[in-house]
Backbone as ProteinMPNN parsed JSONL, in Angstrom:
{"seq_chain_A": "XXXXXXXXXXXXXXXXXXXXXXXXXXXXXXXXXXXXXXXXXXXXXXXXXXXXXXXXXXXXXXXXXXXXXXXXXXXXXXXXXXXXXXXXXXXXXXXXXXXXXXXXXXXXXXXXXXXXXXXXXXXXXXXXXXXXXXXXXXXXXXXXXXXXXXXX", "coords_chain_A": {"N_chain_A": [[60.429, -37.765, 97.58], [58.289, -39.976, 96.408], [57.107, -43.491, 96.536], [56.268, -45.484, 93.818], [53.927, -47.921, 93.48], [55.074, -50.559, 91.199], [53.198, -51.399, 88.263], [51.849, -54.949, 86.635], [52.831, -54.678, 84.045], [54.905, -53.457, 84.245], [56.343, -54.214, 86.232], [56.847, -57.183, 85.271], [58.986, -55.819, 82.87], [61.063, -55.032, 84.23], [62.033, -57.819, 85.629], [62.429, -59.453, 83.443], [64.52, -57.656, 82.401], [66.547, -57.812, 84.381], [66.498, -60.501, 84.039], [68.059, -60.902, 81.654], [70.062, -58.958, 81.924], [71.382, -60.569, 83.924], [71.536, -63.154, 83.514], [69.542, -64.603, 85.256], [68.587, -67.821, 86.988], [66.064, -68.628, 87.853], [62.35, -67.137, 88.27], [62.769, -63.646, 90.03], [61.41, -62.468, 93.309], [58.436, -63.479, 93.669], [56.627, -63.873, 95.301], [56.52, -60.696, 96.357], [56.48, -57.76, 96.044], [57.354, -54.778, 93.773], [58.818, -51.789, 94.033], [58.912, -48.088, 92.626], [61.242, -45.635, 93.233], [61.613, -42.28, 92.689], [63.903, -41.61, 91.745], [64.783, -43.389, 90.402], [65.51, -45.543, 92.192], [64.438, -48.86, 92.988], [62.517, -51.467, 94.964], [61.439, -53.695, 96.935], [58.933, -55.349, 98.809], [57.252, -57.46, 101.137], [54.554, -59.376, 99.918], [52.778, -59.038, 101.794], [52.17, -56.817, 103.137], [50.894, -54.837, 101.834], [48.537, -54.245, 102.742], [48.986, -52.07, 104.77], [50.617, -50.306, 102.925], [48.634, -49.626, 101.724], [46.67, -48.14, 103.424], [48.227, -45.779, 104.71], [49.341, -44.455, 102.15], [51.684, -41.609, 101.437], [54.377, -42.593, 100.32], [58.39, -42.67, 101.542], [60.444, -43.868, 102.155], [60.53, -47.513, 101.972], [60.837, -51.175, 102.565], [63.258, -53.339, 101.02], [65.835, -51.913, 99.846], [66.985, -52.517, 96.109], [68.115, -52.035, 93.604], [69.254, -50.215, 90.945], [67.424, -48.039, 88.616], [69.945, -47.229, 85.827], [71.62, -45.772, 83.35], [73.251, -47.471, 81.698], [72.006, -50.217, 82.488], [70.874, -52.162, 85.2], [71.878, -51.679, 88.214], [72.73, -53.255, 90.491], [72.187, -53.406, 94.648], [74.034, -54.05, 97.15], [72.194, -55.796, 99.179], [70.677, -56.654, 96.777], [72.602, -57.582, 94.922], [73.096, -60.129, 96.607], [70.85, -60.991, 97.08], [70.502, -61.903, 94.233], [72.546, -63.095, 93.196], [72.938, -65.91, 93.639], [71.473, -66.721, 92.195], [72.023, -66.451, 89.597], [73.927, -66.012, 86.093], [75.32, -65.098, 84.243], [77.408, -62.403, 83.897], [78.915, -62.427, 86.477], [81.006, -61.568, 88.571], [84.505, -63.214, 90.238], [86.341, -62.868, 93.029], [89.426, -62.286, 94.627], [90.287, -62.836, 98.354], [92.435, -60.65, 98.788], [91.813, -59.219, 97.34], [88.886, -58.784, 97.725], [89.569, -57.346, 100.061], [90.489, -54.976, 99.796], [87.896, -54.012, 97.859], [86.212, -53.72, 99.392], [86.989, -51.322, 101.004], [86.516, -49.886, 99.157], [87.919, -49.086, 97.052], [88.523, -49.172, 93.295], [89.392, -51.979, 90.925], [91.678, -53.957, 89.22], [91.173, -56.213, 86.715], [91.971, -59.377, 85.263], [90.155, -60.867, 83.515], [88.82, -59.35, 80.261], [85.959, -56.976, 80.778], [82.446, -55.783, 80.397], [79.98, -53.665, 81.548], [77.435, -53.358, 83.904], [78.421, -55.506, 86.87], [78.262, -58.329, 88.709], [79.514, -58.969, 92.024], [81.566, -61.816, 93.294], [83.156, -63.055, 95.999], [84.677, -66.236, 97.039], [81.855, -67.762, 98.536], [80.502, -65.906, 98.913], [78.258, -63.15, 97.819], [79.195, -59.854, 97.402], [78.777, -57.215, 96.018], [77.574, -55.135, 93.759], [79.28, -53.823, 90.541], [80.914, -51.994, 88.054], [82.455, -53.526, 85.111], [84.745, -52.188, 83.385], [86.796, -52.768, 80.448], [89.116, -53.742, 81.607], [89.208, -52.722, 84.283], [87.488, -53.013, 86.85], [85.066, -51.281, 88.226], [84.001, -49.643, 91.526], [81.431, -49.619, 93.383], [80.344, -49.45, 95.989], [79.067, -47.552, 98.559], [79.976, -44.826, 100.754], [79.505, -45.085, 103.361], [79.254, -47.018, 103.629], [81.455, -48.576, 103.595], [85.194, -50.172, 104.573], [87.576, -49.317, 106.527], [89.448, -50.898, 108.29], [89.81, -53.833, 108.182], [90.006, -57.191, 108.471]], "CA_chain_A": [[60.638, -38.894, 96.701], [57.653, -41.116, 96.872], [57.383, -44.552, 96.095], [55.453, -45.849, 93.58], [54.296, -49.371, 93.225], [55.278, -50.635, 89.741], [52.206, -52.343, 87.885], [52.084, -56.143, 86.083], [53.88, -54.783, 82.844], [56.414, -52.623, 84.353], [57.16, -55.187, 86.86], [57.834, -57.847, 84.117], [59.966, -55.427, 82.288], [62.556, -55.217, 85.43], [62.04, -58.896, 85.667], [62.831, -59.467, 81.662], [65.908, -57.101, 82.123], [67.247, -58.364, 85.349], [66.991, -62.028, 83.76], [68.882, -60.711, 80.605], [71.325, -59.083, 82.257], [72.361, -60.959, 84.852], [71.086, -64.603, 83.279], [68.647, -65.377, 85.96], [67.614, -69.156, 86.613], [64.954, -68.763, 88.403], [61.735, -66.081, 88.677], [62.693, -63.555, 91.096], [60.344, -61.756, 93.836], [56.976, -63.668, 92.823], [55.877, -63.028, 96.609], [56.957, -59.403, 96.789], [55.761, -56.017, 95.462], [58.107, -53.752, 93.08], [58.204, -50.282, 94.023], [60.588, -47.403, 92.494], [61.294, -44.12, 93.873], [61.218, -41.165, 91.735], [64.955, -41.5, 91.54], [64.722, -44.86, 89.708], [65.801, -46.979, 92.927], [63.713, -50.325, 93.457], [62.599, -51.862, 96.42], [60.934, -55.279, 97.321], [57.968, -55.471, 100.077], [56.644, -58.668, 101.204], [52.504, -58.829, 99.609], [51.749, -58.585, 103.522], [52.433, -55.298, 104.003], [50.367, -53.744, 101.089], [47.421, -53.615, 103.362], [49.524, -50.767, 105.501], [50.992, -49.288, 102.491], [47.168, -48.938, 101.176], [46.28, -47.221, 104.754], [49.439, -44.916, 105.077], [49.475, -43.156, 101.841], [52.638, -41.405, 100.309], [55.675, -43.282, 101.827], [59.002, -42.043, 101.126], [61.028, -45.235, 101.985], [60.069, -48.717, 102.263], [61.462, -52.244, 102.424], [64.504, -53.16, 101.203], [66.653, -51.517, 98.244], [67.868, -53.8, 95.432], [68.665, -51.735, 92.544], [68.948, -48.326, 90.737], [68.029, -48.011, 86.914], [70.936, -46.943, 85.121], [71.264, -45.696, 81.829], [74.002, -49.031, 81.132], [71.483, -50.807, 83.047], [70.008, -52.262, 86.39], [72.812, -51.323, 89.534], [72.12, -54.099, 92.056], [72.563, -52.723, 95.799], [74.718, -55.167, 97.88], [71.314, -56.604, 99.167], [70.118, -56.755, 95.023], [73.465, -58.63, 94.61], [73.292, -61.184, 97.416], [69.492, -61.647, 96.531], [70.208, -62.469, 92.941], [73.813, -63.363, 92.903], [72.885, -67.054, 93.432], [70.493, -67.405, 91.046], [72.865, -65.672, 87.93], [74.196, -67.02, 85.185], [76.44, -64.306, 83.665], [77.814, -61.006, 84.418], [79.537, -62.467, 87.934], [82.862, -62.224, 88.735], [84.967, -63.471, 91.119], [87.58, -62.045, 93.182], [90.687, -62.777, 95.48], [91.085, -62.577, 99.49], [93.063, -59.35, 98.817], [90.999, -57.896, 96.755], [88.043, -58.084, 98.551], [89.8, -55.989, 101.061], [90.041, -53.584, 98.785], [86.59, -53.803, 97.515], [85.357, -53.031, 100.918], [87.938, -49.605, 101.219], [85.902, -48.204, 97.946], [89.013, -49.005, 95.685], [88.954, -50.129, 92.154], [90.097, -53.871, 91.074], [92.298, -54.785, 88.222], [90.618, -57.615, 86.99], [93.06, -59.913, 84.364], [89.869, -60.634, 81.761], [88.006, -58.47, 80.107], [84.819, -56.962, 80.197], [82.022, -54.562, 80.259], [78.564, -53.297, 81.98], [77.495, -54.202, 85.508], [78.407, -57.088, 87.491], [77.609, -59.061, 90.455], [80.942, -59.484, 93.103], [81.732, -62.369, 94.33], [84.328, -63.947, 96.639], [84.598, -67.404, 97.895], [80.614, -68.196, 98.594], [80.049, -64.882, 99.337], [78.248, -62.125, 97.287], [79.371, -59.065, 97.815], [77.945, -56.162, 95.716], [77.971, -54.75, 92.456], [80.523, -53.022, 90.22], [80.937, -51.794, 86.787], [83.37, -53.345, 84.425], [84.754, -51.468, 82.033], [87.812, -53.783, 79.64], [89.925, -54.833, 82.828], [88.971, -52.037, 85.638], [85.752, -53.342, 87.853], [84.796, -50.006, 89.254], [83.635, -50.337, 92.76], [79.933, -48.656, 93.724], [80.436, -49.128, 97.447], [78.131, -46.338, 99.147], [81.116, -44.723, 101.566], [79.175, -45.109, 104.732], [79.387, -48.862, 103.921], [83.367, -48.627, 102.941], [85.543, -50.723, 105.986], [88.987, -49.864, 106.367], [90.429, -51.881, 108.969], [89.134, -55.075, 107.873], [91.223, -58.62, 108.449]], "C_chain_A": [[59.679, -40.017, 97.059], [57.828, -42.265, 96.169], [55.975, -44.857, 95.477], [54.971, -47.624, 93.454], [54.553, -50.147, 91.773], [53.915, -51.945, 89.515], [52.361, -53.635, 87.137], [53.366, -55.903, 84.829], [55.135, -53.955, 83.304], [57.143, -53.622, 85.356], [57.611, -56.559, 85.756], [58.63, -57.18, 83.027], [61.174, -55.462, 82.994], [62.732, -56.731, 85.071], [62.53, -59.399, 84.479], [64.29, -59.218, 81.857], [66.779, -57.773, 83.324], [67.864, -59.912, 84.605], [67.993, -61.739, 82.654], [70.121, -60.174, 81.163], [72.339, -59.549, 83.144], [72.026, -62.944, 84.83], [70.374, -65.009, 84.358], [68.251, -66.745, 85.924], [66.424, -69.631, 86.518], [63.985, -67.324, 88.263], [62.074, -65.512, 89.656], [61.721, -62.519, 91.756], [58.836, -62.202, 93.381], [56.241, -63.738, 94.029], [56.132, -62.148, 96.725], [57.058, -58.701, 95.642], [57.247, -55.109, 95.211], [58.021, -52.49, 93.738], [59.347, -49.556, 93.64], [59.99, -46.046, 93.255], [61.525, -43.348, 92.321], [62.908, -41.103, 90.854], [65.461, -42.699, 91.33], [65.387, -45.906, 90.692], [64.636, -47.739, 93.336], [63.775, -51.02, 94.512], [62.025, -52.934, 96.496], [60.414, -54.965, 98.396], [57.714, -57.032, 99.366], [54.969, -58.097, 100.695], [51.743, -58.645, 100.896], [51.536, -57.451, 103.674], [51.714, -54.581, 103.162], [49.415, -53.409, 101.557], [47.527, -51.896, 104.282], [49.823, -50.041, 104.845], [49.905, -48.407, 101.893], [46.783, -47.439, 102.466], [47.049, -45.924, 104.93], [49.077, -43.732, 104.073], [50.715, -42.782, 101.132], [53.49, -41.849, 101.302], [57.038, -42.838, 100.784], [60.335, -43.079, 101.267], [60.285, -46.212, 102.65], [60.647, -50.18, 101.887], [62.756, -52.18, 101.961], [65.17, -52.814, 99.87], [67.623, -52.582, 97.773], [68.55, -53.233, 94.338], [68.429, -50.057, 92.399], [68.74, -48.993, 89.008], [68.542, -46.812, 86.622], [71.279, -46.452, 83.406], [71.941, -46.973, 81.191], [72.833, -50.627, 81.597], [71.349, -51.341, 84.453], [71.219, -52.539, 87.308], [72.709, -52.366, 90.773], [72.555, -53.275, 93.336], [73.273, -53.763, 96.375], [73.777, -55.659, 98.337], [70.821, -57.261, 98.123], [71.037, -58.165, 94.79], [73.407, -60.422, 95.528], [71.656, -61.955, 97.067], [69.266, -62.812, 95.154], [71.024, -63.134, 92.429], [73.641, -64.95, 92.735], [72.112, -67.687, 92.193], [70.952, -66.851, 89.014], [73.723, -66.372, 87.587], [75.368, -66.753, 84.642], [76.303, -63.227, 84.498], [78.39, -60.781, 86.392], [80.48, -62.493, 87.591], [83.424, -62.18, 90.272], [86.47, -62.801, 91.505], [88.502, -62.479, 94.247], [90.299, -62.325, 96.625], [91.35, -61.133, 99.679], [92.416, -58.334, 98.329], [89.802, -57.608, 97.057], [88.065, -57.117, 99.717], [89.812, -54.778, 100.614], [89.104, -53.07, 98.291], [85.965, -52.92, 98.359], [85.886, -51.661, 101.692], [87.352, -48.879, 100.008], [86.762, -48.315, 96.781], [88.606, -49.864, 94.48], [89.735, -51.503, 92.326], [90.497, -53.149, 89.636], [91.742, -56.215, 88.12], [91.469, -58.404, 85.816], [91.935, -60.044, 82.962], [88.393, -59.537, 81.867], [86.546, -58.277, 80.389], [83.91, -55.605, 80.333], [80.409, -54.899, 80.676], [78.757, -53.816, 83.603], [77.534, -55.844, 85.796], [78.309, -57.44, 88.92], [79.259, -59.55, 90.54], [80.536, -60.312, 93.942], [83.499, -62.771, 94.887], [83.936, -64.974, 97.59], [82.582, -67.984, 97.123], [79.965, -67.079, 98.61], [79.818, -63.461, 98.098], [78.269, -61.016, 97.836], [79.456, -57.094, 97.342], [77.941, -56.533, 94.077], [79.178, -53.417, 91.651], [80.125, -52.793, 88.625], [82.095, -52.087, 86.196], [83.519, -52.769, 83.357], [86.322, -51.927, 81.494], [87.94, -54.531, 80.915], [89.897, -54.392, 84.119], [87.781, -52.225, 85.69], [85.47, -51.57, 88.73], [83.185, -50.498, 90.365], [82.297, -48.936, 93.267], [79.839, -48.789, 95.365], [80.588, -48.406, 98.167], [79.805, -45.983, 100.48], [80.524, -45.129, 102.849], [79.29, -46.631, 104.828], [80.643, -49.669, 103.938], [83.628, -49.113, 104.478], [86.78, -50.279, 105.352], [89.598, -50.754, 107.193], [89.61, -53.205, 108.643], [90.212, -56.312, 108.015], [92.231, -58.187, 109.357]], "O_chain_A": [[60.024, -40.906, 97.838], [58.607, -42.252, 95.216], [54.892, -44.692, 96.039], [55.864, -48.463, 93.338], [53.428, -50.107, 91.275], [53.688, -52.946, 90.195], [53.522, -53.534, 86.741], [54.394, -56.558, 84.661], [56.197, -53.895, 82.683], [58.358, -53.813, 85.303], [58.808, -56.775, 85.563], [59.016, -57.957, 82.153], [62.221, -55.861, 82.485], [63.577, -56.968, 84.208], [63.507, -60.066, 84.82], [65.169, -60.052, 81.643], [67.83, -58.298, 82.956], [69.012, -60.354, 84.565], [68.966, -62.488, 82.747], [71.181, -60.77, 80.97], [73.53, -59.256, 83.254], [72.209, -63.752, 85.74], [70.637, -66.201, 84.517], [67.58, -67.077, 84.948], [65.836, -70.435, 85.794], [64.653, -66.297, 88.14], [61.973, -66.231, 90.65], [61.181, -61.709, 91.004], [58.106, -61.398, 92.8], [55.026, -63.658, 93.846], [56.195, -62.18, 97.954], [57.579, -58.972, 94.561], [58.048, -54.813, 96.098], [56.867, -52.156, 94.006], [60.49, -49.884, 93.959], [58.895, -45.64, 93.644], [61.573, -43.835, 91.191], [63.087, -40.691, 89.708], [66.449, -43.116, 91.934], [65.791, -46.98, 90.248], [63.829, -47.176, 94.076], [64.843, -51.267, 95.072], [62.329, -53.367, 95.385], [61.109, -54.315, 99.176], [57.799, -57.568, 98.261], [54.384, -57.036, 100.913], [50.587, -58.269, 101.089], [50.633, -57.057, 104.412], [51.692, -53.407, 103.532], [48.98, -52.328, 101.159], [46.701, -50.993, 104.416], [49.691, -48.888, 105.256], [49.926, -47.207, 101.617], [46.698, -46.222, 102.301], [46.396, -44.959, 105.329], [48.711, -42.604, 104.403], [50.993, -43.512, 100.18], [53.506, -41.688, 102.522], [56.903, -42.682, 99.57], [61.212, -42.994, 100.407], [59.56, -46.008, 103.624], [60.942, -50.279, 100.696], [63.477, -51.237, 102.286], [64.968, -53.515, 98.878], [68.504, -53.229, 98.338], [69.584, -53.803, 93.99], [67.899, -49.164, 93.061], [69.371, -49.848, 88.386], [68.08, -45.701, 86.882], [70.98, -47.163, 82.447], [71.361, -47.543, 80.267], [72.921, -51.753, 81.108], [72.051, -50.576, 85.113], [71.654, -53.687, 87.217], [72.615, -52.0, 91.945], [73.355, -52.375, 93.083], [72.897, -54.77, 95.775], [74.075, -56.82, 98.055], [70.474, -58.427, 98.308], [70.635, -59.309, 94.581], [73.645, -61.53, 95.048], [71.429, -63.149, 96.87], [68.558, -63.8, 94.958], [70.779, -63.797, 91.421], [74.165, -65.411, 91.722], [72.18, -68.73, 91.543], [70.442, -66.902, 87.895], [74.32, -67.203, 88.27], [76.289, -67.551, 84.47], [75.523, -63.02, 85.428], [78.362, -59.835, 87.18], [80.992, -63.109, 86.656], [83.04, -61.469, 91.201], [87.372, -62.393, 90.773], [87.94, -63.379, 94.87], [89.791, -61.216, 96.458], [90.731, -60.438, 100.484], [92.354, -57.136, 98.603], [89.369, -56.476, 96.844], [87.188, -56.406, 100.207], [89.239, -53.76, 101.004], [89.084, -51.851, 98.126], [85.407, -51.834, 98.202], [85.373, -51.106, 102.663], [87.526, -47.685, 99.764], [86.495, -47.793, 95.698], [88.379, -51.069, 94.591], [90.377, -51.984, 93.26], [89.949, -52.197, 89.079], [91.765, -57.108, 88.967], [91.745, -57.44, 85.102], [92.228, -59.675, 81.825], [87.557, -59.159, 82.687], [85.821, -59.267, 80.285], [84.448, -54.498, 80.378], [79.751, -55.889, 80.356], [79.668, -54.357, 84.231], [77.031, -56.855, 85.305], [78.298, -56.785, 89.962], [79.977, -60.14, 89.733], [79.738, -60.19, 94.871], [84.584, -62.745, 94.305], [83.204, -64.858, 98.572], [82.192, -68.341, 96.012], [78.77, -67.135, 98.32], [80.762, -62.863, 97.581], [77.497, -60.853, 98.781], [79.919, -56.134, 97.958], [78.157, -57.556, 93.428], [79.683, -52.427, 92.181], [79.168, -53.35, 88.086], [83.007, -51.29, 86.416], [82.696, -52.735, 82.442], [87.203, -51.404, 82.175], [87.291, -55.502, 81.306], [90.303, -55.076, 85.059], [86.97, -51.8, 84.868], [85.879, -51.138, 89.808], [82.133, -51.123, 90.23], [82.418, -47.719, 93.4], [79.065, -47.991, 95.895], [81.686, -48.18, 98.677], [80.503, -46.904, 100.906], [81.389, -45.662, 103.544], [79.393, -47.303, 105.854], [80.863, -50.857, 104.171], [82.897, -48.819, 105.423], [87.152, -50.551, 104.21], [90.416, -51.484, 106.634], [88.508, -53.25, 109.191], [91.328, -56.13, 107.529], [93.205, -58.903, 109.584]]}, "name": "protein", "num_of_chains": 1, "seq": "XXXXXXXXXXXXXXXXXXXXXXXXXXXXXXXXXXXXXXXXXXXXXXXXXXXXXXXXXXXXXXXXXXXXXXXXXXXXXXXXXXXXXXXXXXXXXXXXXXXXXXXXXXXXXXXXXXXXXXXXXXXXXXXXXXXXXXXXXXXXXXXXXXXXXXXX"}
């Protein structure tokens, strides 16, 4: 699965869709290099490092994962979310104490209003991934190796 680097127009198409679907305020990544994998996840390098990735060759991971494209659209990674979460407009929601414990065990939320597509989780100050709502169930994308149970 190599990585490619995405060029001017494919990187302002992410950039386009990111701002649309998650209302962006601000430009994000305008120091740091796009790259997807073959298996549509997105990554972010600092522009320092392209001198090594020139030298190296086919690289198979690199920097840090922010997203997956999705056929509903763009998956943030719990880094993606915390990256972008501040700077979004729509498609956040917020969640309880309790139910971030639950978040972080892998479980579904009941959320009271409706809605639909991906969203950025937060609680408190704190972003804390992404999820998919679908009416009033947030379904929870939290990779198992990252799942806590004893938590609090």
């Amino acid at each position: 699965m190599a990585l490619t680097p995405l060029n001017s127009k494919q990187r302002s198409k992410i950039i386009k869709q990111l701002t649309e679907q998650y209302g962006l305020t601000k430009k994000p990544f305008d120091d740091k290099i796009l790259f997807e994998r073959t298996d549509k996840k997105l990554f972010i390098v600092s522009r320092d490092f392209t001198k090594v990735v020139e030298q190296v060759g086919r690289i198979d991971s690199l920097g840090l994962y922010i997203a997956k494209q999705e056929q509903q659209g763009l998956r943030l990674s719990m880094e993606g979310s915390q990256l972008l979460g501040p700077m979004s407009s729509k498609q956040c929601v917020t969640i309880t104490e309790k139910q971030r414990k639950e978040w972080f065990q892998g479980l579904n939320l009941t959320m009271k209003e409706k809605g639909k597509g991906f969203v950025i989780v937060k609680c408190e100050d704190d972003y804390i991934g992404c999820g998919y709502q679908r009416d009033n169930e947030l379904l929870n994308y939290t990779p198992k190796n990252r799942r806590v149970m004893d938590l609090f």
